[in-house]
mmCIF file of C-alpha atoms and ligand atoms in Angstrom:
data_model
loop_
_atom_site.group_PDB
_atom_site.id
_atom_site.type_symbol
_atom_site.label_atom_id
_atom_site.label_comp_id
_atom_site.label_asym_id
_atom_site.label_seq_id
_atom_site.Cartn_x
_atom_site.Cartn_y
_atom_site.Cartn_z
ATOM 1 C CA UNK A 1 -31.778 34.340 -80.316
ATOM 2 C CA UNK A 2 -28.665 36.524 -79.867
ATOM 3 C CA UNK A 3 -29.955 38.914 -82.551
ATOM 4 C CA UNK A 4 -33.336 39.274 -80.802
ATOM 5 C CA UNK A 5 -31.570 39.730 -77.458
ATOM 6 C CA UNK A 6 -29.395 42.513 -78.884
ATOM 7 C CA UNK A 7 -32.407 44.231 -80.457
ATOM 8 C CA UNK A 8 -34.305 44.017 -77.173
ATOM 9 C CA UNK A 9 -31.372 45.329 -75.117
ATOM 10 C CA UNK A 10 -30.908 48.195 -77.578
ATOM 11 C CA UNK A 11 -34.582 49.160 -77.301
ATOM 12 C CA UNK A 12 -34.199 49.375 -73.519
ATOM 13 C CA UNK A 13 -31.430 52.007 -73.805
ATOM 14 C CA UNK A 14 -31.375 55.560 -75.088
ATOM 15 C CA UNK A 15 -29.205 54.527 -78.073
ATOM 16 C CA UNK A 16 -31.799 52.066 -79.361
ATOM 17 C CA UNK A 17 -32.492 54.127 -82.469
ATOM 18 C CA UNK A 18 -28.799 53.842 -83.463
ATOM 19 C CA UNK A 19 -28.573 50.046 -83.214
ATOM 20 C CA UNK A 20 -29.525 47.761 -86.099
ATOM 21 C CA UNK A 21 -29.590 44.024 -85.352
ATOM 22 C CA UNK A 22 -29.427 41.830 -88.466
ATOM 23 C CA UNK A 23 -29.072 38.114 -89.141
ATOM 24 C CA UNK A 24 -26.838 37.028 -92.032
ATOM 25 C CA UNK A 25 -25.441 33.705 -93.153
ATOM 26 C CA UNK A 26 -22.014 35.145 -93.844
ATOM 27 C CA UNK A 27 -21.450 32.574 -96.585
ATOM 28 C CA UNK A 28 -24.350 34.152 -98.439
ATOM 29 C CA UNK A 29 -24.199 37.837 -97.609
ATOM 30 C CA UNK A 30 -22.394 40.466 -95.561
ATOM 31 C CA UNK A 31 -24.117 43.487 -93.964
ATOM 32 C CA UNK A 32 -24.094 46.429 -96.361
ATOM 33 C CA UNK A 33 -22.207 49.566 -95.467
ATOM 34 C CA UNK A 34 -18.786 50.880 -94.516
ATOM 35 C CA UNK A 35 -17.729 50.366 -90.924
ATOM 36 C CA UNK A 36 -15.301 51.938 -88.437
ATOM 37 C CA UNK A 37 -15.039 48.777 -86.353
ATOM 38 C CA UNK A 38 -15.907 45.157 -87.074
ATOM 39 C CA UNK A 39 -15.478 42.567 -84.312
ATOM 40 C CA UNK A 40 -15.370 38.818 -84.873
ATOM 41 C CA UNK A 41 -15.170 37.059 -81.527
ATOM 42 C CA UNK A 42 -14.657 33.292 -81.441
ATOM 43 C CA UNK A 43 -15.924 32.755 -84.976
ATOM 44 C CA UNK A 44 -15.445 28.983 -84.609
ATOM 45 C CA UNK A 45 -18.096 26.440 -85.431
ATOM 46 C CA UNK A 46 -18.432 22.685 -86.006
ATOM 47 C CA UNK A 47 -20.329 23.555 -89.212
ATOM 48 C CA UNK A 48 -18.472 24.385 -92.404
ATOM 49 C CA UNK A 49 -17.296 27.995 -92.349
ATOM 50 C CA UNK A 50 -14.888 29.587 -94.796
ATOM 51 C CA UNK A 51 -13.472 31.960 -92.221
ATOM 52 C CA UNK A 52 -10.852 33.488 -94.488
ATOM 53 C CA UNK A 53 -13.497 34.546 -97.031
ATOM 54 C CA UNK A 54 -15.773 35.944 -94.310
ATOM 55 C CA UNK A 55 -12.949 37.867 -92.593
ATOM 56 C CA UNK A 56 -11.679 39.147 -95.954
ATOM 57 C CA UNK A 57 -15.185 40.509 -96.671
ATOM 58 C CA UNK A 58 -15.076 42.187 -93.258
ATOM 59 C CA UNK A 59 -11.692 43.795 -93.985
ATOM 60 C CA UNK A 60 -13.035 45.129 -97.306
ATOM 61 C CA UNK A 61 -16.151 46.510 -95.556
ATOM 62 C CA UNK A 62 -14.036 48.817 -93.359
ATOM 63 C CA UNK A 63 -13.891 52.447 -94.245
ATOM 64 C CA UNK A 64 -10.453 54.067 -94.408
ATOM 65 C CA UNK A 65 -9.167 54.311 -90.832
ATOM 66 C CA UNK A 66 -11.434 51.466 -89.694
ATOM 67 C CA UNK A 67 -10.370 48.423 -87.728
ATOM 68 C CA UNK A 68 -11.146 44.706 -87.778
ATOM 69 C CA UNK A 69 -10.757 42.955 -84.421
ATOM 70 C CA UNK A 70 -10.552 39.159 -84.560
ATOM 71 C CA UNK A 71 -10.456 37.337 -81.214
ATOM 72 C CA UNK A 72 -10.037 33.577 -81.576
ATOM 73 C CA UNK A 73 -9.607 30.710 -79.190
ATOM 74 C CA UNK A 74 -5.937 29.858 -78.721
ATOM 75 C CA UNK A 75 -6.488 26.922 -76.380
ATOM 76 C CA UNK A 76 -9.176 24.414 -75.483
ATOM 77 C CA UNK A 77 -11.195 25.197 -72.374
ATOM 78 C CA UNK A 78 -12.168 22.152 -70.274
ATOM 79 C CA UNK A 79 -15.857 22.782 -71.124
ATOM 80 C CA UNK A 80 -15.296 23.174 -74.905
ATOM 81 C CA UNK A 81 -17.388 21.028 -77.286
ATOM 82 C CA UNK A 82 -14.144 20.105 -79.039
ATOM 83 C CA UNK A 83 -11.685 18.168 -76.878
ATOM 84 C CA UNK A 84 -9.571 16.940 -79.824
ATOM 85 C CA UNK A 85 -6.017 16.863 -78.424
ATOM 86 C CA UNK A 86 -4.544 17.384 -81.902
ATOM 87 C CA UNK A 87 -6.567 20.522 -82.511
ATOM 88 C CA UNK A 88 -4.296 23.373 -83.625
ATOM 89 C CA UNK A 89 -5.339 26.987 -83.302
ATOM 90 C CA UNK A 90 -3.757 29.168 -85.998
ATOM 91 C CA UNK A 91 -1.943 32.121 -84.449
ATOM 92 C CA UNK A 92 -3.016 35.698 -85.232
ATOM 93 C CA UNK A 93 -0.212 36.209 -87.783
ATOM 94 C CA UNK A 94 -1.319 33.026 -89.603
ATOM 95 C CA UNK A 95 -4.914 34.258 -89.614
ATOM 96 C CA UNK A 96 -3.727 37.570 -91.078
ATOM 97 C CA UNK A 97 -1.597 35.789 -93.711
ATOM 98 C CA UNK A 98 -4.580 33.591 -94.710
ATOM 99 C CA UNK A 99 -6.568 36.705 -95.591
ATOM 100 C CA UNK A 100 -3.950 37.665 -98.201
ATOM 101 C CA UNK A 101 -4.639 41.361 -97.745
ATOM 102 C CA UNK A 102 -2.577 44.038 -99.452
ATOM 103 C CA UNK A 103 -0.164 45.353 -96.798
ATOM 104 C CA UNK A 104 -0.260 48.841 -98.301
ATOM 105 C CA UNK A 105 -3.968 49.024 -97.400
ATOM 106 C CA UNK A 106 -4.324 46.906 -94.226
ATOM 107 C CA UNK A 107 -1.700 46.812 -91.484
ATOM 108 C CA UNK A 108 -1.476 44.554 -88.461
ATOM 109 C CA UNK A 109 -1.719 46.731 -85.344
ATOM 110 C CA UNK A 110 -1.854 43.927 -82.843
ATOM 111 C CA UNK A 111 -1.151 40.206 -83.041
ATOM 112 C CA UNK A 112 -0.648 38.446 -79.741
ATOM 113 C CA UNK A 113 -1.937 35.678 -77.502
ATOM 114 C CA UNK A 114 -2.932 36.914 -74.045
ATOM 115 C CA UNK A 115 -4.016 34.517 -71.331
ATOM 116 C CA UNK A 116 -7.037 35.079 -69.099
ATOM 117 C CA UNK A 117 -9.194 33.316 -66.558
ATOM 118 C CA UNK A 118 -12.447 32.272 -68.227
ATOM 119 C CA UNK A 119 -15.663 31.036 -66.650
ATOM 120 C CA UNK A 120 -17.494 28.140 -68.289
ATOM 121 C CA UNK A 121 -21.246 27.611 -68.516
ATOM 122 C CA UNK A 122 -21.185 25.442 -65.378
ATOM 123 C CA UNK A 123 -19.365 28.103 -63.342
ATOM 124 C CA UNK A 124 -15.951 26.368 -63.496
ATOM 125 C CA UNK A 125 -12.966 28.613 -64.189
ATOM 126 C CA UNK A 126 -9.810 27.872 -66.150
ATOM 127 C CA UNK A 127 -6.901 29.739 -67.706
ATOM 128 C CA UNK A 128 -7.313 30.024 -71.468
ATOM 129 C CA UNK A 129 -5.407 31.653 -74.319
ATOM 130 C CA UNK A 130 -6.953 33.978 -76.885
ATOM 131 C CA UNK A 131 -5.458 34.848 -80.252
ATOM 132 C CA UNK A 132 -5.960 38.557 -80.882
ATOM 133 C CA UNK A 133 -5.573 40.176 -84.292
ATOM 134 C CA UNK A 134 -6.277 43.864 -84.920
ATOM 135 C CA UNK A 135 -6.135 45.055 -88.527
ATOM 136 C CA UNK A 136 -6.177 48.738 -89.475
ATOM 137 C CA UNK A 137 -7.360 49.867 -92.885
ATOM 138 C CA UNK A 138 -5.009 52.698 -93.710
ATOM 139 C CA UNK A 139 -6.051 53.421 -97.298
HETATM 140 C C1 SAM B 1 -18.499 30.209 -80.763
HETATM 141 S S1 SAM B 1 -19.832 31.235 -81.305
HETATM 142 C C2 SAM B 1 -19.293 32.852 -80.780
HETATM 143 C C3 SAM B 1 -20.443 33.765 -80.537
HETATM 144 C C4 SAM B 1 -20.118 35.166 -79.993
HETATM 145 N N1 SAM B 1 -19.369 35.935 -80.974
HETATM 146 C C5 SAM B 1 -19.395 35.111 -78.695
HETATM 147 O O1 SAM B 1 -18.241 35.560 -78.607
HETATM 148 O O2 SAM B 1 -19.954 34.628 -77.711
HETATM 149 C C6 SAM B 1 -19.587 31.229 -83.070
HETATM 150 C C7 SAM B 1 -20.612 32.041 -83.826
HETATM 151 O O3 SAM B 1 -20.342 31.953 -85.222
HETATM 152 C C8 SAM B 1 -21.576 32.078 -85.887
HETATM 153 N N2 SAM B 1 -21.487 31.546 -87.258
HETATM 154 C C9 SAM B 1 -21.012 30.349 -87.661
HETATM 155 N N3 SAM B 1 -21.168 30.203 -89.004
HETATM 156 C C10 SAM B 1 -21.762 31.362 -89.449
HETATM 157 C C11 SAM B 1 -22.211 31.817 -90.721
HETATM 158 N N4 SAM B 1 -22.064 31.069 -91.847
HETATM 159 N N5 SAM B 1 -22.794 33.032 -90.799
HETATM 160 C C12 SAM B 1 -22.953 33.800 -89.681
HETATM 161 N N6 SAM B 1 -22.544 33.427 -88.448
HETATM 162 C C13 SAM B 1 -21.967 32.208 -88.335
HETATM 163 C C14 SAM B 1 -22.516 31.250 -85.024
HETATM 164 O O4 SAM B 1 -23.850 31.635 -85.236
HETATM 165 C C15 SAM B 1 -22.048 31.586 -83.616
HETATM 166 O O5 SAM B 1 -22.787 32.679 -83.104
#
């Protein structure tokens, strides 16, 4: 659905011929190519997902000078499907450490936890925390 929506939006703009919308099960495959920017926003799911492996593949798919932006939930919104009080959200430095990347090739440019006012699907608003990690491939 999101992939079709992106493809349709792209077609309605004058950059449509530069946008490629693909569906991948990231456990099985990763889009081919070398990228300047890869974004992974809220890559959380109740299904099994080996996030570290997927994000490591993303870091390796950057070209030199490219960046990987990972934005994760850092708190539970009142409308979240997961209201487990014991749920712990790994901080951005922990996420980076889990990837086990060579620090001479990938450096952490940003690792912080800003707060923002979010709007839920029912229109309610609440203050939430995001965990933001920005990795830069320097070599
Ligand atoms: C919480 S949603 C976030 C969606 C979107 N990035 C956003 O910010 O609104 C988590 C996303 O992870 C994707 N996802 C989970 N497991 C995946 C997998 N194995 N391969 C590809 N995508 C996966 C789901 O399809 C879903 O779109």
